[in-house]
CSV table of C-alpha atoms and ligand atoms in Angstrom, one decimal:
chain,number,residue,atom,x,y,z
A,1,MET,CA,0.0,0.0,0.0
A,2,ASN,CA,1.5,3.3,-1.0
A,3,ARG,CA,1.5,6.5,1.0
A,4,THR,CA,-1.5,8.0,-0.8
A,5,GLU,CA,-3.6,4.9,0.1
A,6,GLN,CA,-2.3,5.0,3.7
A,7,PHE,CA,-3.2,8.6,4.1
A,8,TYR,CA,-6.6,8.0,2.5
A,9,ASN,CA,-7.4,5.1,4.8
A,10,LEU,CA,-6.7,7.2,7.9
A,11,ALA,CA,-8.7,10.1,6.5
A,12,ARG,CA,-11.6,7.7,5.7
A,13,GLU,CA,-11.6,6.5,9.3
A,14,GLN,CA,-11.6,10.0,10.6
A,15,TYR,CA,-14.5,11.0,8.4
A,16,ALA,CA,-16.4,7.9,9.3
A,17,GLU,CA,-16.3,8.9,12.9
A,18,LEU,CA,-18.1,12.1,11.8
A,19,GLY,CA,-20.7,10.1,9.9
A,20,VAL,CA,-19.2,11.0,6.5
A,21,ASP,CA,-18.7,8.2,3.9
A,22,THR,CA,-15.8,9.2,1.7
A,23,GLU,CA,-16.5,6.5,-0.9
A,24,GLN,CA,-20.0,7.9,-1.4
A,25,ALA,CA,-18.5,11.4,-1.7
A,26,LEU,CA,-16.2,10.2,-4.4
A,27,ARG,CA,-19.0,8.5,-6.3
A,28,ARG,CA,-21.0,11.7,-6.2
A,29,LEU,CA,-18.0,13.6,-7.4
A,30,ASP,CA,-17.6,11.1,-10.3
A,31,ALA,CA,-21.2,11.8,-11.2
A,32,THR,CA,-20.7,15.5,-11.3
A,33,ALA,CA,-19.8,16.4,-14.9
A,34,LEU,CA,-18.3,19.8,-15.3
A,35,SER,CA,-18.7,21.7,-18.6
A,36,LEU,CA,-15.2,22.8,-19.7
A,37,HIS,CA,-15.2,26.1,-21.6
A,38,ALA,CA,-13.4,25.6,-24.9
A,39,TRP,CA,-12.9,29.3,-25.3
A,40,GLN,CA,-10.1,29.4,-22.7
A,41,GLY,CA,-8.0,27.7,-25.4
A,42,ASP,CA,-8.5,30.1,-28.3
A,43,ASP,CA,-8.9,33.4,-26.3
A,44,VAL,CA,-12.6,33.5,-27.3
A,45,ALA,CA,-11.4,34.2,-30.9
A,46,GLY,CA,-13.3,31.5,-32.8
A,47,PHE,CA,-12.3,30.0,-36.1
A,48,GLU,CA,-14.4,31.8,-38.8
A,49,GLY,CA,-11.3,32.7,-40.7
A,50,VAL,CA,-12.0,36.4,-40.6
A,51,GLU,CA,-10.3,38.7,-38.1
A,52,HIS,CA,-13.2,40.1,-36.0
A,53,ALA,CA,-12.0,42.5,-33.3
A,54,LEU,CA,-12.8,41.2,-29.8
A,55,THR,CA,-15.8,43.3,-28.8
A,56,GLY,CA,-18.7,42.9,-26.4
A,57,GLY,CA,-16.6,43.2,-23.3
A,58,CYS,CA,-14.9,39.7,-23.5
A,59,GLN,CA,-11.5,41.1,-22.7
A,60,VAL,CA,-8.7,38.5,-22.9
A,61,THR,CA,-5.4,39.8,-21.7
A,62,GLY,CA,-2.0,38.2,-22.2
A,63,ASN,CA,-0.2,36.6,-25.2
A,64,TYR,CA,1.2,33.3,-23.9
A,65,PRO,CA,2.4,31.3,-26.8
A,66,GLY,CA,0.5,28.4,-28.3
A,67,ARG,CA,-3.1,29.6,-28.6
A,68,ALA,CA,-5.3,27.2,-30.6
A,69,ARG,CA,-5.8,28.5,-34.1
A,70,THR,CA,-8.2,25.8,-35.4
A,71,SER,CA,-10.8,23.6,-33.9
A,72,ALA,CA,-8.5,20.6,-34.4
A,73,GLU,CA,-5.8,22.3,-32.3
A,74,LEU,CA,-8.4,23.3,-29.7
A,75,ARG,CA,-9.6,19.7,-29.5
A,76,ALA,CA,-6.0,18.5,-29.1
A,77,ASP,CA,-5.5,20.9,-26.2
A,78,LEU,CA,-8.8,19.9,-24.6
A,79,ASP,CA,-7.8,16.2,-24.9
A,80,ARG,CA,-4.6,17.0,-23.1
A,81,ALA,CA,-6.5,18.8,-20.3
A,82,LEU,CA,-9.1,16.2,-19.9
A,83,THR,CA,-6.5,13.5,-19.3
A,84,LEU,CA,-5.4,15.5,-16.3
A,85,LEU,CA,-8.9,15.8,-14.8
A,86,PRO,CA,-10.5,13.0,-12.8
A,87,GLY,CA,-14.0,12.0,-13.8
A,88,ARG,CA,-15.9,12.4,-17.1
A,89,HIS,CA,-16.9,15.9,-18.2
A,90,ARG,CA,-18.5,18.0,-20.9
A,91,VAL,CA,-17.1,20.6,-23.3
A,92,ASN,CA,-18.7,23.9,-23.9
A,93,LEU,CA,-18.4,25.7,-27.3
A,94,GLN,CA,-19.0,29.2,-28.5
A,95,GLY,CA,-21.0,29.7,-31.7
A,96,HIS,CA,-18.0,30.9,-33.7
A,97,GLU,CA,-15.6,28.1,-32.7
A,98,VAL,CA,-16.6,26.3,-36.0
A,99,ASP,CA,-14.8,23.5,-37.8
A,100,ARG,CA,-15.3,25.4,-41.0
A,101,MET,CA,-17.4,28.2,-42.6
A,102,LEU,CA,-19.0,27.5,-46.0
A,103,PRO,CA,-18.6,30.1,-48.8
A,104,GLY,CA,-20.8,33.1,-48.2
A,105,GLN,CA,-21.9,31.9,-44.8
A,106,ASP,CA,-22.3,34.0,-41.7
A,107,ARG,CA,-23.3,33.3,-38.1
A,108,ASP,CA,-27.1,33.6,-39.0
A,109,SER,CA,-26.9,30.5,-41.3
A,110,LEU,CA,-24.8,28.0,-39.3
A,111,THR,CA,-25.8,24.4,-39.4
A,112,LEU,CA,-24.4,21.1,-37.9
A,113,GLU,CA,-22.0,20.9,-40.8
A,114,ASN,CA,-20.1,23.8,-39.3
A,115,PHE,CA,-19.6,21.7,-36.1
A,116,SER,CA,-19.5,18.1,-37.4
A,117,ASP,CA,-15.9,17.4,-36.4
A,118,TRP,CA,-16.7,18.6,-32.9
A,119,LEU,CA,-19.7,16.2,-32.7
A,120,ASP,CA,-17.7,13.2,-33.9
A,121,TRP,CA,-14.9,14.0,-31.4
A,122,ALA,CA,-17.3,14.2,-28.5
A,123,ALA,CA,-19.1,11.0,-29.6
A,124,ASP,CA,-15.8,9.1,-29.7
A,125,ARG,CA,-15.0,10.2,-26.2
A,126,LYS,CA,-18.6,9.9,-24.8
A,127,LEU,CA,-18.4,13.6,-23.8
A,128,GLY,CA,-21.5,15.9,-23.6
A,129,LEU,CA,-21.3,19.0,-25.7
A,130,ASP,CA,-22.8,22.4,-24.8
A,131,ILE,CA,-22.9,25.5,-27.0
A,132,ALA,CA,-23.6,29.2,-26.8
A,133,PRO,CA,-24.4,31.7,-29.6
A,134,ALA,CA,-21.7,34.3,-30.0
A,135,TYR,CA,-23.4,37.7,-30.0
A,136,TYR,CA,-20.1,39.6,-29.8
A,137,SER,CA,-16.9,40.1,-31.9
A,138,HIS,CA,-18.8,40.7,-35.1
A,139,PRO,CA,-19.7,43.8,-37.2
A,140,LYS,CA,-23.4,43.2,-36.6
A,141,LEU,CA,-22.8,44.0,-32.9
A,142,ASP,CA,-23.5,47.6,-33.6
A,143,HIS,CA,-23.1,50.4,-31.1
A,144,GLY,CA,-22.8,47.7,-28.5
A,145,LEU,CA,-26.3,46.2,-29.3
A,146,SER,CA,-27.3,42.9,-30.9
A,147,LEU,CA,-30.7,41.4,-29.8
A,148,SER,CA,-31.9,44.7,-28.5
A,149,HIS,CA,-30.7,46.9,-31.4
A,150,PRO,CA,-33.3,49.3,-32.7
A,151,ASP,CA,-32.8,48.1,-36.3
A,152,ALA,CA,-35.0,45.1,-37.0
A,153,GLY,CA,-32.5,43.8,-39.6
A,154,ILE,CA,-29.7,43.6,-37.1
A,155,ARG,CA,-32.0,42.0,-34.5
A,156,ARG,CA,-33.1,39.4,-37.2
A,157,PHE,CA,-29.5,38.5,-37.9
A,158,TRP,CA,-28.9,37.8,-34.2
A,159,ILE,CA,-32.2,36.0,-33.7
A,160,ASP,CA,-31.3,33.7,-36.7
A,161,HIS,CA,-27.9,33.1,-35.2
A,162,GLY,CA,-29.4,32.0,-31.9
A,163,ARG,CA,-32.0,29.9,-33.7
A,164,ALA,CA,-29.3,28.2,-35.7
A,165,ILE,CA,-27.2,27.5,-32.6
A,166,ARG,CA,-30.2,26.0,-30.8
A,167,ARG,CA,-30.8,23.6,-33.7
A,168,ILE,CA,-27.1,22.6,-33.6
A,169,GLY,CA,-27.3,22.1,-29.8
A,170,ALA,CA,-30.4,19.9,-30.2
A,171,ALA,CA,-28.5,17.8,-32.8
A,172,PHE,CA,-25.7,17.4,-30.3
A,173,GLY,CA,-28.2,16.2,-27.7
A,174,ARG,CA,-29.8,13.7,-30.0
A,175,ARG,CA,-26.5,12.1,-31.1
A,176,LEU,CA,-24.7,12.2,-27.7
A,177,GLY,CA,-27.7,11.1,-25.6
A,178,THR,CA,-27.3,14.1,-23.2
A,179,PRO,CA,-29.1,17.4,-23.7
A,180,ALA,CA,-26.9,20.3,-24.8
A,181,VAL,CA,-27.1,23.4,-22.6
A,182,CYS,CA,-27.5,26.4,-24.9
A,183,ASN,CA,-26.6,29.6,-23.0
A,184,VAL,CA,-27.7,33.0,-24.3
A,185,TRP,CA,-25.5,35.8,-23.2
A,186,ALA,CA,-25.8,39.1,-25.2
A,187,PRO,CA,-23.3,41.9,-24.4
A,188,ASP,CA,-25.9,44.6,-25.1
A,189,GLY,CA,-25.3,47.6,-22.9
A,190,PHE,CA,-24.4,51.3,-22.7
A,191,LYS,CA,-21.1,52.8,-21.8
A,192,ASP,CA,-22.8,55.9,-20.4
A,193,THR,CA,-26.3,56.8,-19.1
A,194,PRO,CA,-28.9,55.7,-21.7
A,195,ALA,CA,-31.8,58.0,-22.5
A,196,ASP,CA,-34.1,55.0,-22.7
A,197,ARG,CA,-33.7,51.8,-20.6
A,198,LEU,CA,-37.2,50.4,-21.3
A,199,ALA,CA,-37.2,50.1,-25.1
A,200,PRO,CA,-34.0,48.1,-25.4
A,201,ARG,CA,-35.3,45.7,-22.7
A,202,GLN,CA,-38.7,45.4,-24.6
A,203,ARG,CA,-36.8,44.6,-27.8
A,204,LEU,CA,-34.5,42.1,-26.0
A,205,LEU,CA,-37.6,40.3,-24.6
A,206,GLU,CA,-39.2,40.1,-28.1
A,207,SER,CA,-35.9,38.9,-29.6
A,208,LEU,CA,-35.5,36.2,-27.0
A,209,ASP,CA,-39.1,34.9,-27.5
A,210,ALA,CA,-38.4,34.8,-31.3
A,211,THR,CA,-35.1,32.9,-30.6
A,212,PHE,CA,-36.8,30.4,-28.4
A,213,ALA,CA,-39.9,29.9,-30.6
A,214,GLU,CA,-38.8,26.6,-32.0
A,215,LYS,CA,-39.4,23.9,-29.3
A,216,PHE,CA,-37.0,21.0,-28.6
A,217,PRO,CA,-37.5,18.2,-26.1
A,218,GLU,CA,-35.5,18.7,-22.9
A,219,ASN,CA,-33.6,15.5,-23.5
A,220,GLU,CA,-32.0,17.3,-26.5
A,221,LEU,CA,-31.7,20.9,-25.5
A,222,LEU,CA,-31.8,23.0,-22.3
A,223,ASP,CA,-32.0,26.8,-22.8
A,224,ALA,CA,-30.2,29.1,-20.4
A,225,VAL,CA,-30.1,32.9,-20.2
A,226,GLU,CA,-27.1,34.7,-18.6
A,227,SER,CA,-27.2,38.0,-16.8
A,228,LYS,CA,-24.3,40.4,-16.3
A,229,LEU,CA,-23.8,43.5,-14.3
A,230,PHE,CA,-21.5,45.4,-16.6
A,231,GLY,CA,-18.9,44.9,-19.3
A,232,ILE,CA,-16.0,47.0,-20.7
A,233,GLY,CA,-17.9,49.6,-22.8
A,234,ALA,CA,-21.1,48.7,-21.0
A,235,GLU,CA,-20.4,50.2,-17.7
A,236,SER,CA,-23.6,52.2,-17.2
A,237,CYS,CA,-26.3,49.8,-18.2
A,238,THR,CA,-26.5,46.1,-19.3
A,239,VAL,CA,-29.8,45.4,-21.0
A,240,GLY,CA,-29.8,41.8,-19.9
A,241,SER,CA,-29.3,42.5,-16.2
A,242,HIS,CA,-29.9,39.9,-13.4
A,243,ASP,CA,-33.4,41.4,-12.7
A,244,PHE,CA,-34.3,41.0,-16.4
A,245,TYR,CA,-33.1,37.5,-16.8
A,246,LEU,CA,-34.2,36.0,-13.5
A,247,THR,CA,-37.7,37.2,-14.3
A,248,TYR,CA,-37.5,35.9,-17.8
A,249,ALA,CA,-36.1,32.5,-16.8
A,250,ALA,CA,-38.9,32.1,-14.2
A,251,ARG,CA,-41.7,33.1,-16.6
A,252,ARG,CA,-40.3,31.1,-19.6
A,253,ASN,CA,-39.1,28.1,-17.7
A,254,LYS,CA,-35.4,28.5,-18.7
A,255,LEU,CA,-32.3,28.0,-16.8
A,256,ILE,CA,-30.9,31.1,-15.2
A,257,CYS,CA,-27.1,31.3,-15.7
A,258,LEU,CA,-25.3,32.7,-12.7
A,259,ASP,CA,-21.8,33.8,-13.6
A,260,SER,CA,-19.8,34.3,-10.4
A,261,GLY,CA,-17.9,37.2,-12.1
A,262,HIS,CA,-21.1,39.0,-13.0
A,263,PHE,CA,-22.2,40.6,-9.8
A,264,HIS,CA,-21.0,43.4,-7.5
A,265,PRO,CA,-17.5,42.5,-6.2
A,266,THR,CA,-18.9,41.8,-2.7
A,267,GLU,CA,-22.0,39.9,-3.9
A,268,SER,CA,-21.6,36.1,-3.9
A,269,ILE,CA,-23.9,33.9,-6.0
A,270,ALA,CA,-23.7,31.1,-3.3
A,271,ASP,CA,-26.7,32.4,-1.5
A,272,LYS,CA,-28.7,32.7,-4.8
A,273,ILE,CA,-28.6,29.0,-5.4
A,274,SER,CA,-31.0,27.8,-2.7
A,275,ALA,CA,-33.4,30.7,-3.3
A,276,ILE,CA,-33.8,29.6,-6.9
A,277,CYS,CA,-33.8,25.9,-6.4
A,278,CYS,CA,-36.5,25.9,-3.7
A,279,GLN,CA,-38.9,27.3,-6.3
A,280,GLN,CA,-38.1,24.5,-8.8
A,281,GLY,CA,-35.7,26.9,-10.6
A,282,ARG,CA,-32.9,25.5,-12.6
A,283,ILE,CA,-29.5,26.9,-12.8
A,284,LEU,CA,-26.5,27.0,-15.1
A,285,LEU,CA,-23.4,28.0,-13.1
A,286,HIS,CA,-20.6,29.8,-14.9
A,287,VAL,CA,-18.0,29.4,-12.2
A,288,SER,CA,-15.4,32.1,-12.6
A,289,ARG,CA,-13.4,34.5,-10.4
A,290,GLY,CA,-13.9,38.2,-10.6
A,291,VAL,CA,-10.9,40.4,-9.7
A,292,ARG,CA,-11.7,44.1,-9.8
A,293,TRP,CA,-13.3,44.8,-13.2
A,294,ASP,CA,-12.3,41.5,-14.7
A,295,SER,CA,-15.0,38.8,-14.4
A,296,ASP,CA,-12.8,36.0,-15.7
A,297,HIS,CA,-9.8,35.0,-13.7
A,298,VAL,CA,-8.7,31.3,-13.3
A,299,LEU,CA,-10.5,29.7,-10.3
A,300,VAL,CA,-8.6,29.5,-7.0
A,301,LEU,CA,-9.7,27.6,-3.9
A,302,ASN,CA,-11.1,30.6,-2.1
A,303,ASP,CA,-14.1,31.2,0.2
A,304,GLU,CA,-16.3,32.3,-2.8
A,305,LEU,CA,-15.6,29.1,-4.6
A,306,LEU,CA,-16.1,27.0,-1.5
A,307,GLY,CA,-19.4,28.7,-0.8
A,308,ILE,CA,-20.7,28.1,-4.4
A,309,ALA,CA,-19.6,24.5,-4.3
A,310,ARG,CA,-21.1,23.8,-0.8
A,311,GLU,CA,-24.5,25.3,-1.8
A,312,THR,CA,-24.4,23.4,-5.1
A,313,VAL,CA,-23.8,20.1,-3.2
A,314,ALA,CA,-26.6,21.0,-0.8
A,315,CYS,CA,-29.2,22.0,-3.4
A,316,ASN,CA,-28.5,19.8,-6.4
A,317,THR,CA,-30.8,17.1,-5.3
A,318,ALA,CA,-32.5,16.7,-8.7
A,319,ASP,CA,-29.7,17.6,-11.1
A,320,GLN,CA,-31.2,21.0,-11.6
A,321,ILE,CA,-27.8,22.6,-11.4
A,322,HIS,CA,-25.5,22.4,-14.4
A,323,ILE,CA,-22.0,23.4,-13.6
A,324,ALA,CA,-19.8,25.1,-16.3
A,325,LEU,CA,-16.6,27.0,-16.0
A,326,ASP,CA,-16.1,30.4,-17.6
A,327,TYR,CA,-12.9,32.3,-17.5
A,328,PHE,CA,-10.1,33.2,-19.9
A,329,ASP,CA,-6.5,33.9,-19.1
A,330,ALA,CA,-4.0,34.3,-21.9
A,331,SER,CA,-1.1,35.2,-19.6
A,332,ILE,CA,-0.4,31.6,-18.6
A,333,ASN,CA,-0.3,28.2,-20.3
A,334,ARG,CA,-3.9,27.8,-21.4
A,335,VAL,CA,-4.0,24.0,-20.7
A,336,ALA,CA,-2.7,24.8,-17.2
A,337,ALA,CA,-5.5,27.4,-16.8
A,338,TRP,CA,-8.1,24.7,-17.6
A,339,VAL,CA,-6.6,22.1,-15.4
A,340,ILE,CA,-5.8,24.3,-12.3
A,341,GLY,CA,-9.2,26.0,-12.4
A,342,THR,CA,-11.2,22.8,-13.0
A,343,ARG,CA,-9.3,20.8,-10.3
A,344,ASN,CA,-9.9,23.6,-7.9
A,345,LEU,CA,-13.7,23.4,-8.6
A,346,GLN,CA,-13.6,19.7,-8.1
A,347,LYS,CA,-11.7,20.2,-4.8
A,348,ALA,CA,-14.3,22.7,-3.7
A,349,LEU,CA,-17.1,20.3,-4.5
A,350,LEU,CA,-15.3,17.4,-2.7
A,351,ILE,CA,-14.9,19.6,0.4
A,352,GLY,CA,-18.7,20.3,0.2
A,353,LEU,CA,-19.4,16.6,-0.2
A,354,LEU,CA,-17.2,15.7,2.8
A,355,GLU,CA,-18.7,18.3,5.1
A,356,PRO,CA,-20.2,16.7,8.3
A,357,THR,CA,-23.4,18.4,7.4
A,358,ARG,CA,-25.8,16.3,9.5
A,359,SER,CA,-23.9,17.1,12.7
A,360,ILE,CA,-23.6,20.8,11.9
A,361,GLN,CA,-27.3,21.0,11.0
A,362,ALA,CA,-28.2,19.2,14.3
A,363,ARG,CA,-26.4,22.0,16.3
A,364,GLU,CA,-28.4,24.5,14.4
A,365,ALA,CA,-31.7,22.7,15.0
A,366,GLU,CA,-30.9,22.8,18.7
A,367,TRP,CA,-30.2,26.6,18.5
A,368,ASP,CA,-26.7,25.7,19.5
A,369,PHE,CA,-25.0,28.3,17.3
A,370,SER,CA,-21.8,28.1,19.3
A,371,GLY,CA,-21.5,24.4,18.5
A,372,ARG,CA,-22.5,25.1,14.9
A,373,LEU,CA,-19.7,27.7,14.5
A,374,ALA,CA,-17.2,25.4,16.2
A,375,GLU,CA,-18.0,22.5,14.0
A,376,GLN,CA,-18.1,24.6,10.8
A,377,GLU,CA,-14.6,25.8,11.6
A,378,ALA,CA,-13.3,22.4,12.7
A,379,ALA,CA,-14.5,21.0,9.3
A,380,LYS,CA,-11.9,23.2,7.6
A,381,ALA,CA,-9.1,21.2,9.2
A,382,LEU,CA,-10.4,17.8,8.1
A,383,PRO,CA,-8.1,15.8,5.8
A,384,TRP,CA,-9.9,16.4,2.5
A,385,GLY,CA,-6.5,16.7,0.7
A,386,ALA,CA,-5.8,13.0,1.4
A,387,VAL,CA,-9.1,12.1,-0.1
A,388,TRP,CA,-8.4,14.3,-3.2
A,389,GLU,CA,-5.0,12.8,-3.8
A,390,TYR,CA,-6.5,9.3,-3.5
A,391,TYR,CA,-9.3,10.3,-5.9
A,392,CYS,CA,-6.8,11.4,-8.5
A,393,MET,CA,-4.7,8.3,-8.1
A,394,SER,CA,-7.6,5.9,-8.2
A,395,ARG,CA,-9.1,7.6,-11.3
A,396,GLY,CA,-5.7,7.4,-13.1
A,397,VAL,CA,-4.7,11.0,-13.2
A,398,PRO,CA,-1.7,12.7,-11.6
A,399,GLY,CA,-1.9,14.2,-8.1
A,400,ASP,CA,-1.4,17.9,-7.6
A,401,ALA,CA,2.4,17.5,-7.7
A,402,GLY,CA,2.4,15.7,-11.0
A,403,PHE,CA,0.2,17.3,-13.6
A,404,MET,CA,2.4,20.4,-14.4
A,405,ALA,CA,5.2,18.2,-15.7
A,406,GLU,CA,2.8,16.7,-18.3
A,407,ILE,CA,1.6,20.2,-19.3
A,408,ARG,CA,5.2,21.5,-19.7
A,409,ALA,CA,6.0,18.5,-21.9
A,410,TYR,CA,2.9,19.2,-24.0
A,411,GLU,CA,3.9,22.9,-24.3
A,412,LYS,CA,7.4,21.9,-25.5
A,413,SER,CA,6.2,19.3,-28.0
A,414,VAL,CA,3.0,21.0,-29.3
A,415,LEU,CA,2.2,24.5,-28.1
A,416,ALA,CA,5.6,26.0,-28.6
A,417,GLN,CA,5.6,24.8,-32.3
A,418,ARG,CA,2.5,26.9,-33.1
A,419,ASP,CA,3.8,30.4,-33.2
B,501,LIG,C1,-19.4,37.2,-20.7
B,501,LIG,C2,-20.2,35.9,-20.2
B,501,LIG,C3,-20.2,34.8,-21.3
B,501,LIG,C4,-18.8,34.7,-22.0
B,501,LIG,C5,-18.8,33.6,-23.0
B,501,LIG,C6,-17.6,33.7,-23.8
B,501,LIG,O1,-19.0,37.9,-19.6
B,501,LIG,O2,-19.6,35.4,-19.1
B,501,LIG,O3,-20.6,33.6,-20.7
B,501,LIG,O4,-17.8,34.5,-21.0
B,501,LIG,O5,-20.0,33.8,-23.8
B,502,LIG,ZN1,-20.4,33.5,-18.3
């Protein structure tokens, strides 16, 4: 028996004394598929073969060598990252990360043919695929507006783009046997104080209803709508605010996408999860890390992430929470960004799964808030790291001390050859 197994057995005993079954926790972690955001690998640039400036507030900073320039390169990088993550996951695409564009084609006329290599790749690996329309970085994002633009022709273009992506997502769901989550996030907003906040929101509402008019069974497609507080160039008003989309999602039975980088810096989304789930709401999480104005830093194991993971474990009783990652950092190795961030999210979920919740809730039920606080704080010192390292080893992936060597080797042999 090696040291990892020895440490795990001791940890397992300690948790068992607290009524926590570590094997059950690991089985639940195995069953928690995370949707990996492909766009960390191409800096949200897409592969349309035309140079669209990065607009809509998706600011990617850094120029670390080795960015994926084609969907094939992006799949190679994702393959590498996935081999360093325990469990089986999903991959999340943007609507411009196409395999190819056909002559004369634009985003409003995309079909499955534009993503056929992605679908074959996912099917070969038994991965789920999610997808999102790309309402940004395109000339038709005009004066910062897409679905809420006053020109009906521009709105029609973006409505057709969203309708096309939903059809593609439903085709993913049919072939892969797991519904594609199709997340609508439109960057529409105003840099300075708008003269009219109502009309753009009325137009967004109509455009969304037109986008979602075509019905698909929920075993093929799940629609989500994502709110945002502000973006670069949309500091004064975001048309699709949280108030707008939470209402829309409840009225139209859509998933509400909570991006943890999209709220006031002191506002955590952890407390929103139970408030939505207790009303049969369904949630798409975009787990990210906001740092000052940037909503998209690589995840670190901090209190915000621990809180989101704990609440997700506590509320996800009927798989109504879909967990995706969403950040982009071009200042470090992009495969390392995927692996470090995703493993941190898995650690946070494991810590939530290993919490001696029954005992802590019993203290609360007895109004023993002193005991509750003592046990909550004591839980932080439990040996979750020994369970994590055993989880990695037993699922055939390197532990925390081992994965960077494999990423550095990949950088030397593949990424460094690209520029
Ligand atoms: C933008 C939103 C959105 C994007 C992706 C690329 O701030 O978070 O989810 O990150 O569409
Ligand atoms: Zn997001």
